[in-house]
Amino acid sequence: MNEILTEELPDSKVGKDESRLFDKDGNLKAALLLLIPEDIFYIVEDKNMSREMWESIQEYFRPYGQFTINSLRENFWKFSMEKGTDVDIFAEELIKKQVKIASEDISMRPSDSIMKNRLLDHFDSYPSGHYSGAVTVLRNDASVSFNVVVNSLRSNQMNYKRAHPEPVIAFV
């Protein structure tokens, strides 16, 4: 559709080609009008060309554009959870943030290796140092994917919880 919308109109002296392009533009406008919901019809009703209509629709559905993407990426990098959080919960939150970024602009989505390093950074900073060995091994192996890191840290966390069970009785 973008190819048709960016097609230049010929010189006005050439009547036949111009009318063919105006027919094509009219068909595009009709298609756009059929596809948009009635509640947002007001954003395109005063547009004369299909290109103007298309740009208005894009602007409506992406009102903040680059600002939103930058804000989401900043949230991704600043995101933290308290120590002791389950690996699965932390990984799930990272994936949610990744999906939000991808929904705005797929090219700005954090890669698998960035996700992996973000997860490893969180668990490497544990005060007990329990995850340090696993984190070092996983970080040094570039072929390890995010999912493998999650599984490895999950099993490491299960071993840690088995070795250090939470007290059942609290003394008051």
mmCIF file of C-alpha atoms in Angstrom:
data_model
loop_
_atom_site.group_PDB
_atom_site.id
_atom_site.type_symbol
_atom_site.label_atom_id
_atom_site.label_comp_id
_atom_site.label_asym_id
_atom_site.label_seq_id
_atom_site.Cartn_x
_atom_site.Cartn_y
_atom_site.Cartn_z
ATOM 1 C CA MET A 1 0.000 0.000 0.000
ATOM 2 C CA ASN A 2 2.876 2.396 0.769
ATOM 3 C CA GLU A 3 4.177 2.031 -2.808
ATOM 4 C CA ILE A 4 0.866 3.238 -4.184
ATOM 5 C CA LEU A 5 0.647 6.091 -1.702
ATOM 6 C CA THR A 6 4.153 7.321 -2.538
ATOM 7 C CA GLU A 7 3.619 7.147 -6.301
ATOM 8 C CA GLU A 8 4.049 10.591 -7.839
ATOM 9 C CA LEU A 9 1.281 12.084 -9.935
ATOM 10 C CA PRO A 10 2.382 12.827 -13.509
ATOM 11 C CA ASP A 11 2.485 16.266 -15.057
ATOM 12 C CA SER A 12 -1.002 17.780 -15.387
ATOM 13 C CA LYS A 13 -0.537 18.010 -19.169
ATOM 14 C CA VAL A 14 -0.868 14.219 -19.383
ATOM 15 C CA GLY A 15 -4.594 13.711 -18.868
ATOM 16 C CA LYS A 16 -4.995 9.943 -19.270
ATOM 17 C CA ASP A 17 -2.315 8.877 -16.748
ATOM 18 C CA GLU A 18 -3.475 11.473 -14.271
ATOM 19 C CA SER A 19 -7.056 10.261 -14.309
ATOM 20 C CA ARG A 20 -5.852 6.652 -13.862
ATOM 21 C CA LEU A 21 -3.916 7.694 -10.750
ATOM 22 C CA PHE A 22 -6.873 9.650 -9.397
ATOM 23 C CA ASP A 23 -9.028 6.535 -9.864
ATOM 24 C CA LYS A 24 -6.430 4.546 -7.963
ATOM 25 C CA ASP A 25 -6.403 7.209 -5.234
ATOM 26 C CA GLY A 26 -10.199 7.110 -5.061
ATOM 27 C CA ASN A 27 -10.121 3.333 -4.680
ATOM 28 C CA LEU A 28 -7.565 3.647 -1.893
ATOM 29 C CA LYS A 29 -9.652 6.262 -0.112
ATOM 30 C CA ALA A 30 -12.711 4.022 -0.362
ATOM 31 C CA ALA A 31 -10.759 1.052 1.000
ATOM 32 C CA LEU A 32 -9.404 3.110 3.895
ATOM 33 C CA LEU A 33 -12.868 4.430 4.727
ATOM 34 C CA LEU A 34 -14.249 0.896 4.795
ATOM 35 C CA LEU A 35 -11.493 -0.344 7.093
ATOM 36 C CA ILE A 36 -11.414 2.339 9.757
ATOM 37 C CA PRO A 37 -13.817 2.225 12.706
ATOM 38 C CA GLU A 38 -16.624 4.797 12.762
ATOM 39 C CA ASP A 39 -15.399 6.351 15.993
ATOM 40 C CA ILE A 40 -12.207 7.615 14.313
ATOM 41 C CA PHE A 41 -13.785 8.671 11.014
ATOM 42 C CA TYR A 42 -13.390 12.308 12.039
ATOM 43 C CA ILE A 43 -9.603 12.144 11.579
ATOM 44 C CA VAL A 44 -9.880 11.428 7.846
ATOM 45 C CA GLU A 45 -13.138 13.076 6.757
ATOM 46 C CA ASP A 46 -11.475 16.348 5.734
ATOM 47 C CA LYS A 47 -8.552 14.750 3.834
ATOM 48 C CA ASN A 48 -8.532 14.992 0.043
ATOM 49 C CA MET A 49 -5.851 12.441 -0.823
ATOM 50 C CA SER A 50 -5.408 8.845 0.299
ATOM 51 C CA ARG A 51 -1.841 9.639 1.387
ATOM 52 C CA GLU A 52 -3.121 12.325 3.786
ATOM 53 C CA MET A 53 -5.707 9.877 5.119
ATOM 54 C CA TRP A 54 -3.080 7.176 5.611
ATOM 55 C CA GLU A 55 -0.726 9.542 7.449
ATOM 56 C CA SER A 56 -3.556 10.692 9.738
ATOM 57 C CA ILE A 57 -4.462 7.100 10.561
ATOM 58 C CA GLN A 58 -0.829 6.253 11.318
ATOM 59 C CA GLU A 59 -0.496 9.338 13.494
ATOM 60 C CA TYR A 60 -3.671 8.432 15.376
ATOM 61 C CA PHE A 61 -2.473 4.933 16.202
ATOM 62 C CA ARG A 62 1.072 6.069 17.004
ATOM 63 C CA PRO A 63 0.541 9.436 18.655
ATOM 64 C CA TYR A 64 3.842 9.651 20.488
ATOM 65 C CA GLY A 65 6.156 7.745 18.168
ATOM 66 C CA GLN A 66 9.814 8.027 19.074
ATOM 67 C CA PHE A 67 9.102 9.507 22.504
ATOM 68 C CA THR A 68 7.111 6.412 23.462
ATOM 69 C CA ILE A 69 9.802 4.058 22.192
ATOM 70 C CA ASN A 70 12.524 5.927 24.068
ATOM 71 C CA SER A 71 10.440 5.883 27.233
ATOM 72 C CA LEU A 72 9.789 2.144 26.937
ATOM 73 C CA ARG A 73 13.469 1.428 26.309
ATOM 74 C CA GLU A 74 14.444 3.526 29.313
ATOM 75 C CA ASN A 75 11.961 1.554 31.440
ATOM 76 C CA PHE A 76 13.488 -1.662 30.121
ATOM 77 C CA TRP A 77 17.006 -0.637 31.157
ATOM 78 C CA LYS A 78 16.005 0.801 34.538
ATOM 79 C CA PHE A 79 13.754 -2.129 35.408
ATOM 80 C CA SER A 80 14.710 -3.945 38.587
ATOM 81 C CA MET A 81 13.115 -6.228 41.125
ATOM 82 C CA GLU A 82 14.069 -6.992 44.677
ATOM 83 C CA LYS A 83 16.520 -9.762 45.429
ATOM 84 C CA GLY A 84 14.865 -13.116 45.960
ATOM 85 C CA THR A 85 12.440 -12.681 43.067
ATOM 86 C CA ASP A 86 11.803 -15.884 41.140
ATOM 87 C CA VAL A 87 13.691 -16.223 37.870
ATOM 88 C CA ASP A 88 10.419 -16.833 36.031
ATOM 89 C CA ILE A 89 8.801 -13.659 37.354
ATOM 90 C CA PHE A 90 11.806 -11.508 36.432
ATOM 91 C CA ALA A 91 12.056 -13.110 32.964
ATOM 92 C CA GLU A 92 8.315 -12.646 32.407
ATOM 93 C CA GLU A 93 8.544 -8.937 33.230
ATOM 94 C CA LEU A 94 11.499 -8.547 30.852
ATOM 95 C CA ILE A 95 9.542 -10.259 28.086
ATOM 96 C CA LYS A 96 6.523 -7.998 28.716
ATOM 97 C CA LYS A 97 8.737 -4.935 28.369
ATOM 98 C CA GLN A 98 10.306 -6.371 25.213
ATOM 99 C CA VAL A 99 6.856 -6.969 23.692
ATOM 100 C CA LYS A 100 5.728 -3.411 24.500
ATOM 101 C CA ILE A 101 8.772 -2.026 22.689
ATOM 102 C CA ALA A 102 8.217 -4.368 19.736
ATOM 103 C CA SER A 103 4.571 -3.308 19.485
ATOM 104 C CA GLU A 104 5.712 0.268 18.856
ATOM 105 C CA ASP A 105 8.691 -0.505 16.602
ATOM 106 C CA ILE A 106 9.904 -4.037 15.916
ATOM 107 C CA SER A 107 13.372 -2.801 14.933
ATOM 108 C CA MET A 108 13.902 -1.329 18.425
ATOM 109 C CA ARG A 109 13.033 -4.587 20.226
ATOM 110 C CA PRO A 110 15.791 -5.718 22.623
ATOM 111 C CA SER A 111 17.577 -8.715 21.126
ATOM 112 C CA ASP A 112 17.887 -12.158 22.684
ATOM 113 C CA SER A 113 21.454 -11.426 23.809
ATOM 114 C CA ILE A 114 20.414 -8.135 25.440
ATOM 115 C CA MET A 115 17.610 -9.936 27.271
ATOM 116 C CA LYS A 116 20.066 -12.624 28.354
ATOM 117 C CA ASN A 117 22.577 -10.091 29.691
ATOM 118 C CA ARG A 118 19.854 -8.093 31.430
ATOM 119 C CA LEU A 119 18.709 -11.235 33.264
ATOM 120 C CA LEU A 120 22.266 -12.257 34.114
ATOM 121 C CA ASP A 121 23.089 -8.778 35.458
ATOM 122 C CA HIS A 122 20.195 -8.997 37.899
ATOM 123 C CA PHE A 123 21.174 -12.388 39.296
ATOM 124 C CA ASP A 124 24.906 -11.644 39.322
ATOM 125 C CA SER A 125 24.365 -8.851 41.845
ATOM 126 C CA TYR A 126 22.992 -11.132 44.583
ATOM 127 C CA PRO A 127 24.802 -10.461 47.869
ATOM 128 C CA SER A 128 25.218 -14.165 48.700
ATOM 129 C CA GLY A 129 27.088 -14.742 45.427
ATOM 130 C CA HIS A 130 25.161 -17.982 44.896
ATOM 131 C CA TYR A 131 24.467 -17.271 41.217
ATOM 132 C CA SER A 132 27.921 -15.889 40.360
ATOM 133 C CA GLY A 133 29.335 -19.161 39.034
ATOM 134 C CA ALA A 134 26.354 -19.928 36.827
ATOM 135 C CA VAL A 135 26.166 -16.335 35.627
ATOM 136 C CA THR A 136 29.850 -16.291 34.641
ATOM 137 C CA VAL A 137 29.560 -19.529 32.657
ATOM 138 C CA LEU A 138 26.355 -18.435 30.918
ATOM 139 C CA ARG A 139 27.698 -14.968 30.110
ATOM 140 C CA ASN A 140 30.896 -16.318 28.544
ATOM 141 C CA ASP A 141 29.039 -18.685 26.206
ATOM 142 C CA ALA A 142 27.617 -16.552 23.390
ATOM 143 C CA SER A 143 25.705 -19.495 21.901
ATOM 144 C CA VAL A 144 23.428 -19.743 24.957
ATOM 145 C CA SER A 145 19.969 -18.295 24.321
ATOM 146 C CA PHE A 146 17.715 -16.366 26.690
ATOM 147 C CA ASN A 147 15.481 -19.416 27.234
ATOM 148 C CA VAL A 148 18.460 -21.608 28.149
ATOM 149 C CA VAL A 149 19.621 -18.950 30.627
ATOM 150 C CA VAL A 150 16.159 -18.858 32.223
ATOM 151 C CA ASN A 151 16.121 -22.652 32.568
ATOM 152 C CA SER A 152 19.644 -22.755 33.978
ATOM 153 C CA LEU A 153 18.998 -19.997 36.507
ATOM 154 C CA ARG A 154 15.690 -21.617 37.443
ATOM 155 C CA SER A 155 17.414 -24.910 38.319
ATOM 156 C CA ASN A 156 20.136 -22.980 40.163
ATOM 157 C CA GLN A 157 17.445 -21.139 42.123
ATOM 158 C CA MET A 158 15.695 -24.406 42.998
ATOM 159 C CA ASN A 159 18.997 -25.797 44.332
ATOM 160 C CA TYR A 160 19.514 -22.626 46.370
ATOM 161 C CA LYS A 161 16.013 -22.825 47.855
ATOM 162 C CA ARG A 162 16.543 -26.494 48.702
ATOM 163 C CA ALA A 163 19.827 -25.685 50.447
ATOM 164 C CA HIS A 164 18.418 -22.609 52.228
ATOM 165 C CA PRO A 165 14.766 -23.306 53.086
ATOM 166 C CA GLU A 166 12.672 -20.502 54.496
ATOM 167 C CA PRO A 167 11.824 -20.957 58.166
ATOM 168 C CA VAL A 168 8.404 -22.441 58.748
ATOM 169 C CA ILE A 169 7.936 -20.992 62.223
ATOM 170 C CA ALA A 170 8.497 -17.358 63.003
ATOM 171 C CA PHE A 171 9.352 -16.556 66.613
ATOM 172 C CA VAL A 172 7.629 -13.489 67.958
#
